[in-house]
């Protein structure tokens, strides 16, 4: 009896070598230029957004890099470059959610970074004493308000007031309905106003 | 006192959202309505706080975030991942090949050209007619098969169980190929097949 043994090894090797759709491919010059432009334009706000969500400067830097790595891999799915802002923020938020989950597993929690010396040192390096004072106050008040918000609501408020995204763009970035965006921003604004009122009354330190 | 104008419209005005069509009316209205003017002032103040804060934070980035260096770091990370993927791909293929070779060496060969991992009951059912057994729905079968083309199953002197298995596989492959469910047949030598055949 002849036992047929199929040439399995080449088949298995060929299957294992076949790359999945999202496998990293070499970066051609055009893509490199597109990504560099995207980075130059959007890296600072993305990093600020991530820092606000994660409360950690070093982690935000890593998350920014991860955001743009993912953006590169999905660059082909971006039909309209004009929609790149909500698209990038959506990626950034997903990255932050994953990092937060990972940190929660290790028992770490969100700490508003405005309370660190770094933010105060940063504003002290700037301009006139009035400007320094204004910036310090804004960092403190907004930071106090953000610390009172849950992650989702904080993200929505930041996207609207800090990054100036339209409601429709926020809905796209957060994968929410427009109605939910309006409700979340309304409630976040209430918290912001309450914090501002406390600040004026001498609280919110 | 609550503003009479839509707060979202006022917010858009404060944030400079570019709602030119409604802006003129709204600006005129704000000039006349104290409640809406107060609301717009609050929104402008809130926006200003965020702008000032962003300016302060971005200033702290200047020392650490050089955009050219940042973009270069992304490219470097992509290169690292590509290399890691290549290495892990080679490792995975070697492991898969080794596992396949071990499986080939130890799995029972039940028929010339056919290697099956079947429940005895399934093989028995197939021996008494593949069509009848396929009508018993739903049937789930996990099959690892290597089937050479041109194998003469009728002339095969393999044990009855193996011939039944061969017939069953043949019927399944015909059906699955026809329905497109087994799209890799016959090029894939190793296939995990879940076959759910509806009853008559």
Tab-separated table of C-alpha atoms in Angstrom:
chain	number	residue	atom	x	y	z
A	1	UNK	CA	0.000	0.000	0.000
A	2	UNK	CA	1.412	3.294	-1.042
A	3	UNK	CA	1.084	5.997	1.515
A	4	UNK	CA	0.863	9.413	-0.004
A	5	UNK	CA	2.525	12.103	1.954
A	6	UNK	CA	1.668	15.534	0.748
A	7	UNK	CA	4.442	18.097	0.686
A	8	UNK	CA	3.119	19.800	3.816
A	9	UNK	CA	6.189	21.771	4.745
A	10	UNK	CA	6.151	24.133	1.757
A	11	UNK	CA	2.434	24.749	2.171
A	12	UNK	CA	2.675	25.519	5.858
A	13	UNK	CA	5.659	27.733	5.266
A	14	UNK	CA	3.885	29.561	2.450
A	15	UNK	CA	0.796	30.106	4.600
A	16	UNK	CA	2.807	31.287	7.553
A	17	UNK	CA	4.762	33.644	5.347
A	18	UNK	CA	1.672	35.195	3.785
A	19	UNK	CA	1.299	38.493	5.571
A	20	UNK	CA	-2.021	39.635	7.027
A	21	UNK	CA	-3.577	42.789	5.615
A	22	UNK	CA	-2.343	44.979	8.426
A	23	UNK	CA	1.188	43.693	8.497
A	24	UNK	CA	3.787	46.440	8.488
A	25	UNK	CA	4.935	47.154	4.983
A	26	UNK	CA	7.853	49.224	3.853
A	27	UNK	CA	7.278	52.964	3.963
A	28	UNK	CA	7.493	54.446	0.494
A	29	UNK	CA	8.505	58.039	-0.087
A	30	UNK	CA	4.969	59.347	-0.694
A	31	UNK	CA	3.534	57.689	2.392
A	32	UNK	CA	6.489	58.875	4.420
A	33	UNK	CA	5.881	62.435	3.276
A	34	UNK	CA	2.144	62.183	4.009
A	35	UNK	CA	2.779	60.814	7.469
A	36	UNK	CA	5.452	63.405	8.206
A	37	UNK	CA	3.042	66.159	7.217
A	38	UNK	CA	0.290	64.628	9.332
A	39	UNK	CA	2.677	64.397	12.252
A	40	UNK	CA	3.955	67.943	11.947
A	41	UNK	CA	0.436	69.318	11.872
A	42	UNK	CA	-1.308	67.165	14.448
A	43	UNK	CA	1.260	65.732	16.856
A	44	UNK	CA	1.139	68.584	19.424
A	45	UNK	CA	-2.667	68.576	19.848
A	46	UNK	CA	-2.791	64.781	19.796
A	47	UNK	CA	-0.116	64.640	22.442
A	48	UNK	CA	-1.906	67.244	24.547
A	49	UNK	CA	-5.155	65.286	24.214
A	50	UNK	CA	-3.448	62.071	25.245
A	51	UNK	CA	-1.747	63.780	28.138
A	52	UNK	CA	-5.112	65.057	29.337
A	53	UNK	CA	-6.621	61.603	29.091
A	54	UNK	CA	-3.728	59.662	30.540
A	55	UNK	CA	-2.352	62.182	33.033
A	56	UNK	CA	1.210	61.149	32.284
A	57	UNK	CA	3.632	63.013	30.050
A	58	UNK	CA	5.897	60.075	29.251
A	59	UNK	CA	2.960	57.778	28.600
A	60	UNK	CA	1.386	60.430	26.374
A	61	UNK	CA	4.586	60.592	24.315
A	62	UNK	CA	4.510	56.838	23.809
A	63	UNK	CA	0.802	56.957	23.027
A	64	UNK	CA	1.395	59.703	20.455
A	65	UNK	CA	3.955	57.552	18.718
A	66	UNK	CA	1.591	54.585	18.802
A	67	UNK	CA	-1.215	56.746	17.421
A	68	UNK	CA	0.850	57.742	14.403
A	69	UNK	CA	2.112	54.205	13.873
A	70	UNK	CA	-1.497	53.053	13.679
A	71	UNK	CA	-2.389	56.039	11.537
A	72	UNK	CA	0.299	54.990	9.091
A	73	UNK	CA	-1.078	51.454	8.892
A	74	UNK	CA	-4.592	52.780	8.257
A	75	UNK	CA	-3.604	55.669	6.032
A	76	UNK	CA	-5.068	53.864	3.045
A	77	UNK	CA	-8.506	53.767	4.683
A	78	UNK	CA	-8.600	57.547	5.025
A	79	UNK	CA	-10.598	58.609	1.978
A	80	UNK	CA	-10.758	62.285	2.697
A	81	UNK	CA	-7.667	63.971	4.111
A	82	UNK	CA	-9.907	66.770	5.347
A	83	UNK	CA	-11.381	64.257	7.808
A	84	UNK	CA	-7.977	63.413	9.222
A	85	UNK	CA	-8.534	65.336	12.478
A	86	UNK	CA	-11.450	63.289	13.903
A	87	UNK	CA	-9.845	60.177	12.433
A	88	UNK	CA	-6.601	60.803	14.307
A	89	UNK	CA	-8.383	61.681	17.534
A	90	UNK	CA	-10.377	58.459	17.268
A	91	UNK	CA	-7.160	56.458	16.979
A	92	UNK	CA	-5.612	58.412	19.856
A	93	UNK	CA	-8.599	57.762	22.076
A	94	UNK	CA	-8.491	54.057	21.344
A	95	UNK	CA	-4.803	54.015	22.215
A	96	UNK	CA	-5.494	55.858	25.462
A	97	UNK	CA	-8.283	53.439	26.371
A	98	UNK	CA	-5.983	50.471	25.843
A	99	UNK	CA	-3.232	52.067	27.914
A	100	UNK	CA	-5.661	52.970	30.687
A	101	UNK	CA	-6.949	49.417	30.799
A	102	UNK	CA	-3.386	48.159	30.987
A	103	UNK	CA	-2.599	50.597	33.781
A	104	UNK	CA	-5.739	49.691	35.709
A	105	UNK	CA	-4.590	46.103	35.687
A	106	UNK	CA	-1.477	47.340	37.466
A	107	UNK	CA	-3.494	49.394	39.953
A	108	UNK	CA	-2.558	52.849	38.637
A	109	UNK	CA	-5.127	55.646	38.468
A	110	UNK	CA	-5.541	58.953	36.657
A	111	UNK	CA	-3.796	61.861	38.339
A	112	UNK	CA	-4.372	65.303	36.815
A	113	UNK	CA	-0.994	66.379	35.543
A	114	UNK	CA	-1.752	70.043	36.176
A	115	UNK	CA	-0.860	69.423	39.796
A	116	UNK	CA	2.670	68.526	38.833
A	117	UNK	CA	5.491	71.025	38.882
A	118	UNK	CA	6.112	70.494	35.204
A	119	UNK	CA	3.069	72.459	34.089
A	120	UNK	CA	3.902	75.349	36.406
A	121	UNK	CA	7.515	75.354	35.286
A	122	UNK	CA	6.341	75.450	31.718
A	123	UNK	CA	4.147	78.490	32.133
A	124	UNK	CA	6.800	80.264	34.171
A	125	UNK	CA	9.127	80.110	31.184
A	126	UNK	CA	6.662	82.185	29.182
A	127	UNK	CA	6.323	85.930	28.579
A	128	UNK	CA	5.168	88.661	30.897
A	129	UNK	CA	4.159	88.156	34.536
A	130	UNK	CA	0.525	88.772	33.563
A	131	UNK	CA	0.695	86.091	30.878
A	132	UNK	CA	2.344	83.685	33.301
A	133	UNK	CA	-0.352	84.318	35.884
A	134	UNK	CA	-3.152	83.911	33.362
A	135	UNK	CA	-1.736	80.679	32.068
A	136	UNK	CA	-1.172	79.314	35.543
A	137	UNK	CA	-4.739	80.088	36.451
A	138	UNK	CA	-6.133	78.569	33.285
A	139	UNK	CA	-4.047	75.426	33.766
A	140	UNK	CA	-5.272	75.123	37.338
A	141	UNK	CA	-8.961	75.850	36.771
A	142	UNK	CA	-9.357	73.726	33.660
A	143	UNK	CA	-7.333	70.969	35.290
A	144	UNK	CA	-9.604	71.006	38.335
A	145	UNK	CA	-12.674	70.771	36.111
A	146	UNK	CA	-11.211	67.956	34.005
A	147	UNK	CA	-10.303	65.996	37.108
A	148	UNK	CA	-13.961	65.958	38.076
A	149	UNK	CA	-15.046	64.425	34.807
A	150	UNK	CA	-15.129	60.819	33.747
A	151	UNK	CA	-12.887	59.774	30.905
A	152	UNK	CA	-15.524	59.915	28.155
A	153	UNK	CA	-16.951	63.249	29.192
A	154	UNK	CA	-13.492	64.705	29.620
A	155	UNK	CA	-12.543	63.584	26.137
A	156	UNK	CA	-15.684	65.112	24.644
A	157	UNK	CA	-15.144	68.441	26.410
A	158	UNK	CA	-11.518	68.572	25.337
A	159	UNK	CA	-12.346	67.780	21.748
A	160	UNK	CA	-14.892	70.589	21.695
A	161	UNK	CA	-13.291	73.387	23.701
A	162	UNK	CA	-9.599	72.624	23.419
A	163	UNK	CA	-9.355	71.159	19.936
A	164	UNK	CA	-12.357	72.898	18.412
A	165	UNK	CA	-13.912	69.866	16.759
A	166	UNK	CA	-17.492	70.197	15.538
A	167	UNK	CA	-20.168	68.046	17.138
A	168	UNK	CA	-20.307	65.789	14.095
A	169	UNK	CA	-16.532	65.300	14.209
A	170	UNK	CA	-16.672	64.462	17.915
A	171	UNK	CA	-19.390	61.910	17.193
A	172	UNK	CA	-17.083	60.363	14.604
A	173	UNK	CA	-14.048	60.396	16.877
A	174	UNK	CA	-15.889	58.952	19.857
A	175	UNK	CA	-18.127	56.579	17.882
A	176	UNK	CA	-21.146	58.172	19.513
A	177	UNK	CA	-24.456	59.450	18.220
A	178	UNK	CA	-24.797	63.188	17.762
A	179	UNK	CA	-27.391	63.286	20.544
A	180	UNK	CA	-24.977	61.642	22.978
A	181	UNK	CA	-22.251	64.117	22.062
A	182	UNK	CA	-24.569	67.032	22.805
A	183	UNK	CA	-25.631	65.588	26.146
A	184	UNK	CA	-22.085	64.751	27.238
A	185	UNK	CA	-20.739	68.176	26.319
A	186	UNK	CA	-23.676	69.902	27.994
A	187	UNK	CA	-23.031	67.999	31.222
A	188	UNK	CA	-19.285	68.495	31.024
A	189	UNK	CA	-19.818	72.212	30.538
A	190	UNK	CA	-21.984	72.285	33.657
A	191	UNK	CA	-19.094	70.811	35.646
A	192	UNK	CA	-16.692	73.297	34.084
A	193	UNK	CA	-18.962	76.186	35.020
A	194	UNK	CA	-19.434	74.932	38.540
A	195	UNK	CA	-15.652	74.727	38.905
A	196	UNK	CA	-15.247	78.225	37.512
A	197	UNK	CA	-17.872	79.546	39.919
A	198	UNK	CA	-16.050	77.896	42.822
A	199	UNK	CA	-12.808	79.413	41.607
A	200	UNK	CA	-14.331	82.867	41.529
A	201	UNK	CA	-15.648	82.286	45.025
A	202	UNK	CA	-12.139	81.391	46.139
A	203	UNK	CA	-12.276	77.591	45.881
A	204	UNK	CA	-11.088	75.055	43.303
A	205	UNK	CA	-7.509	75.154	44.492
B	1	UNK	CA	-31.927	84.194	32.923
B	2	UNK	CA	-31.652	81.550	30.220
B	3	UNK	CA	-30.484	82.460	26.728
B	4	UNK	CA	-33.192	82.373	24.102
B	5	UNK	CA	-30.832	81.493	21.275
B	6	UNK	CA	-29.591	77.950	20.763
B	7	UNK	CA	-26.604	77.413	23.069
B	8	UNK	CA	-24.888	75.270	20.445
B	9	UNK	CA	-25.158	78.126	17.962
B	10	UNK	CA	-23.692	80.508	20.535
B	11	UNK	CA	-20.958	77.983	21.244
B	12	UNK	CA	-20.175	77.738	17.547
B	13	UNK	CA	-19.927	81.525	17.421
B	14	UNK	CA	-17.601	81.557	20.428
B	15	UNK	CA	-15.405	78.849	18.951
B	16	UNK	CA	-15.426	80.389	15.475
B	17	UNK	CA	-16.904	77.309	13.873
B	18	UNK	CA	-17.521	79.110	10.613
B	19	UNK	CA	-21.298	79.185	10.614
B	20	UNK	CA	-21.360	82.248	8.403
B	21	UNK	CA	-24.983	81.858	7.382
B	22	UNK	CA	-26.316	82.227	10.898
B	23	UNK	CA	-23.606	84.371	12.376
B	24	UNK	CA	-24.945	87.729	11.245
B	25	UNK	CA	-28.362	87.088	12.708
B	26	UNK	CA	-26.915	85.684	15.900
B	27	UNK	CA	-24.483	88.536	16.375
B	28	UNK	CA	-27.285	91.012	15.906
B	29	UNK	CA	-29.423	89.079	18.358
B	30	UNK	CA	-26.672	88.926	20.955
B	31	UNK	CA	-26.364	92.689	20.673
B	32	UNK	CA	-29.976	93.020	21.763
B	33	UNK	CA	-30.461	90.113	24.171
B	34	UNK	CA	-28.738	90.370	27.553
B	35	UNK	CA	-29.183	86.686	28.395
B	36	UNK	CA	-27.639	85.536	25.123
B	37	UNK	CA	-24.843	88.092	25.480
B	38	UNK	CA	-24.069	86.753	28.977
B	39	UNK	CA	-24.062	83.196	27.686
B	40	UNK	CA	-21.742	84.112	24.821
B	41	UNK	CA	-19.402	85.848	27.279
B	42	UNK	CA	-19.224	82.717	29.417
B	43	UNK	CA	-18.557	80.556	26.391
B	44	UNK	CA	-15.835	82.927	25.207
B	45	UNK	CA	-14.281	82.881	28.656
B	46	UNK	CA	-14.328	79.085	28.771
B	47	UNK	CA	-12.818	78.833	25.334
B	48	UNK	CA	-10.148	81.362	26.312
B	49	UNK	CA	-9.216	79.267	29.333
B	50	UNK	CA	-8.634	76.248	27.125
B	51	UNK	CA	-6.660	78.282	24.600
B	52	UNK	CA	-4.405	79.714	27.311
B	53	UNK	CA	-3.933	76.298	28.817
B	54	UNK	CA	-3.091	74.789	25.439
B	55	UNK	CA	-0.541	77.553	24.860
B	56	UNK	CA	1.072	76.850	28.214
B	57	UNK	CA	1.191	73.126	27.629
B	58	UNK	CA	2.453	73.381	24.080
B	59	UNK	CA	5.226	75.639	25.328
B	60	UNK	CA	6.338	72.841	27.622
B	61	UNK	CA	6.413	70.499	24.638
B	62	UNK	CA	8.685	72.689	22.598
B	63	UNK	CA	11.738	71.521	24.470
B	64	UNK	CA	10.859	67.871	24.112
B	65	UNK	CA	8.754	67.600	21.003
B	66	UNK	CA	10.598	68.395	17.854
B	67	UNK	CA	8.281	67.402	15.056
B	68	UNK	CA	11.065	66.157	12.769
B	69	UNK	CA	12.468	64.002	15.529
B	70	UNK	CA	8.970	62.861	16.435
B	71	UNK	CA	8.131	61.789	12.888
B	72	UNK	CA	11.507	60.079	12.644
B	73	UNK	CA	10.739	58.182	15.832
B	74	UNK	CA	7.486	56.949	14.287
B	75	UNK	CA	9.351	55.709	11.212
B	76	UNK	CA	11.962	54.066	13.403
B	77	UNK	CA	9.206	52.352	15.386
B	78	UNK	CA	7.586	51.151	12.168
B	79	UNK	CA	10.923	49.736	11.021
B	80	UNK	CA	11.378	47.968	14.362
B	81	UNK	CA	7.910	46.441	14.112
B	82	UNK	CA	8.489	45.317	10.570
B	83	UNK	CA	11.682	43.558	11.610
B	84	UNK	CA	9.991	42.041	14.651
B	85	UNK	CA	7.121	40.854	12.463
B	86	UNK	CA	9.537	39.307	9.981
B	87	UNK	CA	11.385	37.473	12.750
B	88	UNK	CA	8.182	36.286	14.412
B	89	UNK	CA	6.849	35.169	11.010
B	90	UNK	CA	9.903	33.026	10.366
B	91	UNK	CA	9.713	31.592	13.874
B	92	UNK	CA	5.993	30.876	13.500
B	93	UNK	CA	6.560	29.125	10.179
B	94	UNK	CA	9.312	26.973	11.640
B	95	UNK	CA	7.157	26.020	14.602
B	96	UNK	CA	4.145	25.312	12.380
B	97	UNK	CA	6.250	23.205	10.042
B	98	UNK	CA	7.721	21.273	12.952
B	99	UNK	CA	4.261	20.685	14.412
B	100	UNK	CA	2.961	19.526	11.032
B	101	UNK	CA	5.871	17.127	10.598
B	102	UNK	CA	5.289	15.653	14.055
B	103	UNK	CA	1.579	15.274	13.307
B	104	UNK	CA	2.348	13.609	9.983
B	105	UNK	CA	4.710	11.191	11.650
B	106	UNK	CA	2.369	10.106	14.410
B	107	UNK	CA	-1.139	10.396	12.965
B	108	UNK	CA	-2.663	7.079	11.820
B	109	UNK	CA	-2.695	6.720	8.059
B	110	UNK	CA	-6.121	5.309	7.231
B	111	UNK	CA	-6.080	5.318	3.472
B	112	UNK	CA	-3.788	5.914	0.541
B	113	UNK	CA	-3.902	9.575	-0.043
B	114	UNK	CA	-6.295	10.311	2.753
B	115	UNK	CA	-5.433	11.270	6.275
B	116	UNK	CA	-8.438	11.793	8.448
B	117	UNK	CA	-9.147	12.673	12.001
B	118	UNK	CA	-12.691	11.455	12.353
B	119	UNK	CA	-14.885	10.044	15.021
B	120	UNK	CA	-15.396	6.293	14.446
B	121	UNK	CA	-19.155	6.872	14.410
B	122	UNK	CA	-18.809	9.395	11.616
B	123	UNK	CA	-16.650	7.058	9.570
B	124	UNK	CA	-19.114	4.262	10.168
B	125	UNK	CA	-21.989	6.444	9.035
B	126	UNK	CA	-20.112	7.456	5.919
B	127	UNK	CA	-19.365	3.831	5.082
B	128	UNK	CA	-23.096	3.192	4.807
B	129	UNK	CA	-23.573	6.027	2.388
B	130	UNK	CA	-22.087	9.480	2.442
B	131	UNK	CA	-25.307	11.038	1.219
B	132	UNK	CA	-27.345	9.593	4.035
B	133	UNK	CA	-24.882	10.708	6.653
B	134	UNK	CA	-24.600	14.194	5.203
B	135	UNK	CA	-28.347	14.471	5.514
B	136	UNK	CA	-27.980	14.103	9.228
B	137	UNK	CA	-27.773	17.738	10.052
B	138	UNK	CA	-26.065	19.597	11.498
B	139	UNK	CA	-22.849	17.668	11.326
B	140	UNK	CA	-19.565	19.120	12.462
B	141	UNK	CA	-16.437	17.449	11.296
B	142	UNK	CA	-12.855	18.443	11.875
B	143	UNK	CA	-10.777	17.130	9.051
B	144	UNK	CA	-7.102	17.217	8.297
B	145	UNK	CA	-6.773	15.838	4.828
B	146	UNK	CA	-4.185	15.364	2.150
B	147	UNK	CA	-5.805	14.111	-0.987
B	148	UNK	CA	-3.785	13.519	-4.129
B	149	UNK	CA	-5.531	14.242	-7.363
B	150	UNK	CA	-6.257	11.222	-9.545
B	151	UNK	CA	-6.411	8.745	-6.695
B	152	UNK	CA	-8.614	5.800	-7.741
B	153	UNK	CA	-10.802	5.275	-4.716
B	154	UNK	CA	-12.750	2.384	-6.263
B	155	UNK	CA	-9.564	0.432	-6.811
B	156	UNK	CA	-8.291	1.261	-3.376
B	157	UNK	CA	-7.590	-1.729	-1.188
B	158	UNK	CA	-7.595	0.222	2.004
B	159	UNK	CA	-9.721	-0.893	4.946
B	160	UNK	CA	-13.446	-0.230	4.732
B	161	UNK	CA	-13.297	2.522	7.289
B	162	UNK	CA	-10.689	4.357	5.312
B	163	UNK	CA	-12.639	3.989	2.071
B	164	UNK	CA	-15.698	5.338	3.780
B	165	UNK	CA	-13.737	8.234	5.050
B	166	UNK	CA	-12.372	8.841	1.605
B	167	UNK	CA	-15.854	8.775	0.099
B	168	UNK	CA	-17.113	11.099	2.783
B	169	UNK	CA	-14.295	13.526	2.214
B	170	UNK	CA	-14.874	13.406	-1.492
B	171	UNK	CA	-18.564	14.192	-1.046
B	172	UNK	CA	-17.793	16.947	1.389
B	173	UNK	CA	-15.139	18.465	-0.785
B	174	UNK	CA	-17.488	18.495	-3.771
B	175	UNK	CA	-20.228	20.098	-1.741
B	176	UNK	CA	-17.987	22.595	-0.012
B	177	UNK	CA	-16.264	23.556	-3.226
B	178	UNK	CA	-19.628	24.067	-4.882
B	179	UNK	CA	-20.842	26.299	-2.065
B	180	UNK	CA	-17.554	28.124	-1.892
B	181	UNK	CA	-17.118	27.268	1.777
B	182	UNK	CA	-13.953	25.354	1.097
B	183	UNK	CA	-12.408	27.911	-1.117
B	184	UNK	CA	-8.846	26.792	-0.524
B	185	UNK	CA	-9.474	23.231	-1.654
B	186	UNK	CA	-7.494	21.531	-3.094
B	187	UNK	CA	-4.503	23.820	-2.680
B	188	UNK	CA	-4.578	23.850	1.104
B	189	UNK	CA	-3.257	20.584	2.404
B	190	UNK	CA	-4.312	21.346	5.946
B	191	UNK	CA	-7.799	22.649	6.491
B	192	UNK	CA	-10.058	23.018	9.482
B	193	UNK	CA	-13.558	22.501	8.241
B	194	UNK	CA	-16.768	23.058	10.077
B	195	UNK	CA	-19.546	21.638	8.000
B	196	UNK	CA	-23.113	22.393	8.926
B	197	UNK	CA	-25.312	20.711	6.379
B	198	UNK	CA	-28.990	21.438	6.519
B	199	UNK	CA	-31.320	18.475	6.524
B	200	UNK	CA	-33.452	17.555	3.539
